[in-house]
Amino acid sequence: MYKLLDQRKCVSFLITFFIFSFGYAQKNLLVLQTDFGVKDGAVAAMKGVAMQVNTRLQVFDLTHEIPAYNIWEAAYRLQQAAPFWPAGTVFVSVVDPGVGSSRKAIVLQTNSGHYFVGPDNGSFALVAAKMGIKAVREIDEKTNRLPGSQESYTFHGRDLFAYTAARLASGRIRFEQAGKLLPNKIVMLNWQPAKVENNVVTGMIDILDIQYGNVWTNIDEKLLAAIGVEKKDSIDIDIFYQDSLRYTGTMPLVNTFSDVPDQAPLAYFNSLMKLSFALNMGSFSQKFGIASGPGWTLRIKKK
Amino acid sequence: MYKLLDQRKCVSFLITFFIFSFGYAQKNLLVLQTDFGVKDGAVAAMKGVAMQVNTRLQVFDLTHEIPAYNIWEAAYRLQQAAPFWPAGTVFVSVVDPGVGSSRKAIVLQTNSGHYFVGPDNGSFALVAAKMGIKAVREIDEKTNRLPGSQESYTFHGRDLFAYTAARLASGRIRFEQAGKLLPNKIVMLNWQPAKVENNVVTGMIDILDIQYGNVWTNIDEKLLAAIGVEKKDSIDIDIFYQDSLRYTGTMPLVNTFSDVPDQAPLAYFNSLMKLSFALNMGSFSQKFGIASGPGWTLRIKKK
Amino acid sequence: MYKLLDQRKCVSFLITFFIFSFGYAQKNLLVLQTDFGVKDGAVAAMKGVAMQVNTRLQVFDLTHEIPAYNIWEAAYRLQQAAPFWPAGTVFVSVVDPGVGSSRKAIVLQTNSGHYFVGPDNGSFALVAAKMGIKAVREIDEKTNRLPGSQESYTFHGRDLFAYTAARLASGRIRFEQAGKLLPNKIVMLNWQPAKVENNVVTGMIDILDIQYGNVWTNIDEKLLAAIGVEKKDSIDIDIFYQDSLRYTGTMPLVNTFSDVPDQAPLAYFNSLMKLSFALNMGSFSQKFGIASGPGWTLRIKKK
């Protein structure tokens, strides 16, 4: 045996090692989002399937506390977190009231190089709008289903999505092997884009920062600049639910919470650089009964 | 030094590397379940202990939201998730009202090659029934206790179970070193097995799929087939708490939720292939006041 | 090329590999604590930033359920869990009502070799007291801020703390590169140290073990020994909120819960070896309306 190991062999061994080592260097990331909660074993079953595929995957939770069946919030949370992850990260999102129906099971590849695996029911609408659609494939259940799960109809999160995503993240399959190419579009959601007209900015309340009761809109800095609002200026705000006025008030646009006294209202740009409202050390949404979603709109004027 | 490195040395170095690399290839998995919740530092202390043993372990949560002291649910969640994990995975389950009492601290090895570490109080009854007992060992506190924790009596989860499980998962000890061999049995729980008699299937409600309010029984497909029920057939269902009738109704056996209208009841096989009841887009358990556990039984007839 | 590979080269390649392998051997640990909850994408954004820095970091959660703005509890949870983690572990704690104000952003190095990254607002008071301050540095926002986040003022957890901590944990920067050295002190909190006087032990209620309703004090074994209390002895306990008596009772000092009947009160040493009170299989804090924090004090006498 030693005779076989001339320097040539030694070199190829070393090259093998290098390649092997680079395999390690690129760790593969899998991020899971569901509306399952974490009180039962469902999320753990998904992670077990991922570990069956490859024990070296790094698996993370985005959140499992999406309110049951709330596709808008699933879409929102993905676009809130995904841009902060490296290209190549594979996200699974399972908020799937239509499991077993004709809704498609897809893998979306964005222009940013991220992958999104789950039902095509609007959950990917906001990441598609933000990061751009590069390609969409329909998961081929014949080749990409957890072996032995054919009789199970109600847990695609485990049997189809976690399995396919783990295989994609670990390089067991390439994106091309996920299934057949679909046209470059996905199911979208209705929302009211922010705009400016006659010195009034209109938009919607995307979501609440629930832990603190802050109200996050879809209005960015450029629109406020367009009506001449700068930091330290005050703005007049009307919030509507459908056509009924739910809040009217005036508050300063500041950098951060501690720029106003405790319990005072403030407007600020949140961590996604969108206009938001809060009470310093209090809950704006609770005090004024404000919620979020397509029905909640607002109008902003410079004071 | 270079003179020492003849080709023989080079070979043994390379062999060492191969072995080392295989060490990496087999990542060791540790999965934790408790009734501690995640609001304090207890689970994190357990993970810290695991990291003291070996920083390369992959540590996962099954759930930490088992209701306090609920051994039945601990047992159920383990058998729900564990079969989806690779052989060799080490599970810790700490729902341990008898900590410090005479209940035994054990490691259970199942025929499937999984390990379960925790108190022998019934928590492992369902995985033992499902996956088979290969061997049981009593943890030897002299050799398998976190050094320095001898004065601590109330946190075996950290001092004994996480420590021993991490050492087992990382190969620091072999199963044989966990402690002395016990007889091949563990503490079991009472439950009503599903059966068929006179064209009536009887069984129990194992658990609720709490996030959605679905009701999961212990009845499998074969029993329904034995009374001639096929997909699309309707079935009559009576649910009892102890001897009192709590629900009676008729519903179709379908593949998935979207096979019936919103708010309509349906029967289906869940992700563990057990008969379950739900309201499409609603909560069956909440609407009809149904709970789960040994007291909740049911009778099924073909309509 | 083969000619180049004489034995000398082979040796240096192998040495490189060894070094590389040791790099693997020391996995770098990052532990996150916040008051963000896990219902939204904020924690996941922090983890994404850490993965942008280095995909091989091991990232853990201490808890994200610190009550909003509760700095005392943030401090308590850190000192509860951190001592069980290996030296070199980097902790991030973001309970940060003063984000954007003049409070300092720091990295604390303790004598135990752990690192704590976050706002200097008292969150690190208890780990500093327990583990000792080795050095404190103020994070230099010019060199240690997530590129592209300069316009974001309200999410230092992601833009400054997770980024800096991940760079420190992965060896991308050394501690010395975090920023300029500060004096060896941090913002402290007020608390009532436990003491003994005239055969009476006084102290405070540090925290509740909320999952079970147990009451944890800051009194250790030595103080009880000083008034002659041993295991099995009974003690008289008065609990005050400010100056008003909220509970008075007598209970035995035992090793563990199952040493008393169900629902009976007991005193025991908790997993941090501090005197604690509980009802076996019940909730002491709920039954007697006991909470925790600076206002809650107690007096203990031997019965």
mmCIF file of C-alpha atoms in Angstrom, chain B residues 47 52 54 113 116 123 135 161 177 231 263-264 272-273 298:
data_model
loop_
_atom_site.group_PDB
_atom_site.id
_atom_site.type_symbol
_atom_site.label_atom_id
_atom_site.label_comp_id
_atom_site.label_asym_id
_atom_site.label_seq_id
_atom_site.Cartn_x
_atom_site.Cartn_y
_atom_site.Cartn_z
ATOM 1 C CA LYS B 47 -27.883 24.121 26.343
ATOM 2 C CA GLN B 52 -19.504 22.635 27.773
ATOM 3 C CA ASN B 54 -18.993 19.620 22.991
ATOM 4 C CA GLY B 113 -31.682 3.324 17.382
ATOM 5 C CA PHE B 116 -34.318 8.944 25.332
ATOM 6 C CA SER B 123 -42.790 10.057 29.578
ATOM 7 C CA ALA B 135 -32.246 -1.613 26.415
ATOM 8 C CA PHE B 161 -30.032 14.736 31.802
ATOM 9 C CA GLN B 177 -21.268 3.880 30.204
ATOM 10 C CA LYS B 231 -62.625 7.914 1.554
ATOM 11 C CA GLN B 263 -66.744 25.826 8.947
ATOM 12 C CA ALA B 264 -68.013 22.379 7.899
ATOM 13 C CA LEU B 272 -49.420 10.504 11.937
ATOM 14 C CA MET B 273 -52.110 8.696 9.905
ATOM 15 C CA LEU B 298 -65.311 7.790 21.113
#
